[in-house]
Each structure stands twice: as C-alpha cells, then as structure tokens.
Amino acid sequence: MSRTILNNNTERHRYELIDDGKLVCFSEYDLTGRAVRFLHTEVVQGHEGKGYGSVLAKQTLDDVRAQHKKVIPICEFIAGYIRKHGEYADLI
C-alpha cells in the first residue's frame, strides 16, 4: 500500500485510490454549492480488508478540507469514518 495515489476523477464524480497502477477503491460524490456530498464508497473485489477504504476516506477528507469545502456524508462508510475520527467533524 506504499504506492497509493488519490485521484479526483471529476468526469466520473468520484475519488479513486490507485495502488500499484490499479484502482482499489472509490468514493462517488456530487457537488452542491460549497459542499461535497458523498454518495457511495466501494472497495474493488479482491482488495477488501486491507485498509484501502480508510486510506481513501482520510485522503479524500483532507482534500475536501484543503479546498475549504464542507461534507455531506450520505455514504455510511464516510459518515462512519468521520464518527470514528473526530478531527473531521468540523467538515460536516
């Protein structure tokens, strides 16, 4: 997992986590004003249980923060990550 790259695929409206050149998970979103509404997060089959979802959530939320935007966590995974990591509560 040392070579993971976060990609904001604006055409597909999703953040993608790439590891060793392969898509391992993604989080779909749409934009509403100054907020990013996260709709669904999915780990690609065969990559479950390796922590990719948490890496994606952290890097994605850090990117949203850097853009000075807020988060609407409709996706239960992103909502759960924020509940477990209180440092992101201010994004809601």
PDB file of N, CA and C in Angstrom, residues 6 10 12 16 28 31 41 58 60-61 74 80 84 90:
ATOM      1  N   LEU A   6      -4.139   9.151  -4.675  1.00  0.00           N
ATOM      2  CA  LEU A   6      -5.524   9.613  -4.692  1.00  0.00           C
ATOM      3  C   LEU A   6      -5.751  10.391  -5.974  1.00  0.00           C
ATOM      4  N   THR A  10     -12.945  13.915 -11.803  1.00  0.00           N
ATOM      5  CA  THR A  10     -14.077  14.839 -11.873  1.00  0.00           C
ATOM      6  C   THR A  10     -15.081  14.450 -12.955  1.00  0.00           C
ATOM      7  N   ARG A  12     -16.045  11.397 -13.691  1.00  0.00           N
ATOM      8  CA  ARG A  12     -16.881  10.316 -13.141  1.00  0.00           C
ATOM      9  C   ARG A  12     -17.430  10.672 -11.765  1.00  0.00           C
ATOM     10  N   GLU A  16     -10.751   8.305  -6.443  1.00  0.00           N
ATOM     11  CA  GLU A  16     -10.266   6.950  -6.670  1.00  0.00           C
ATOM     12  C   GLU A  16      -8.938   6.758  -5.958  1.00  0.00           C
ATOM     13  N   GLU A  28     -17.933   7.822  -4.667  1.00  0.00           N
ATOM     14  CA  GLU A  28     -18.705   8.659  -5.591  1.00  0.00           C
ATOM     15  C   GLU A  28     -19.268   9.863  -4.848  1.00  0.00           C
ATOM     16  N   LEU A  31     -21.431  17.543  -6.224  1.00  0.00           N
ATOM     17  CA  LEU A  31     -21.156  18.838  -5.615  1.00  0.00           C
ATOM     18  C   LEU A  31     -22.449  19.598  -5.438  1.00  0.00           C
ATOM     19  N   THR A  41     -19.240   4.545  -1.285  1.00  0.00           N
ATOM     20  CA  THR A  41     -17.823   4.163  -1.296  1.00  0.00           C
ATOM     21  C   THR A  41     -17.758   2.658  -1.507  1.00  0.00           C
ATOM     22  N   LYS A  58      -9.577   9.112   4.517  1.00  0.00           N
ATOM     23  CA  LYS A  58      -8.686  10.119   5.096  1.00  0.00           C
ATOM     24  C   LYS A  58      -8.165  11.079   4.035  1.00  0.00           C
ATOM     25  N   THR A  60      -9.319  11.704   1.067  1.00  0.00           N
ATOM     26  CA  THR A  60     -10.419  12.443   0.447  1.00  0.00           C
ATOM     27  C   THR A  60     -10.866  13.584   1.345  1.00  0.00           C
ATOM     28  N   LEU A  61     -11.046  13.299   2.627  1.00  0.00           N
ATOM     29  CA  LEU A  61     -11.471  14.349   3.554  1.00  0.00           C
ATOM     30  C   LEU A  61     -10.399  15.425   3.692  1.00  0.00           C
ATOM     31  N   ILE A  74     -23.631  11.242   3.006  1.00  0.00           N
ATOM     32  CA  ILE A  74     -24.748  10.327   2.793  1.00  0.00           C
ATOM     33  C   ILE A  74     -24.241   8.886   2.810  1.00  0.00           C
ATOM     34  N   GLY A  80     -19.325   6.992   8.911  1.00  0.00           N
ATOM     35  CA  GLY A  80     -18.723   6.216   9.982  1.00  0.00           C
ATOM     36  C   GLY A  80     -17.275   6.600  10.228  1.00  0.00           C
ATOM     37  N   LYS A  84     -15.683   8.080  13.764  1.00  0.00           N
ATOM     38  CA  LYS A  84     -14.533   7.464  14.432  1.00  0.00           C
ATOM     39  C   LYS A  84     -13.331   8.401  14.523  1.00  0.00           C
ATOM     40  N   ASP A  90     -15.658  18.803  11.948  1.00  0.00           N
ATOM     41  CA  ASP A  90     -15.879  20.194  11.543  1.00  0.00           C
ATOM     42  C   ASP A  90     -16.218  20.337  10.064  1.00  0.00           C
TER      43      ASP A  90
END
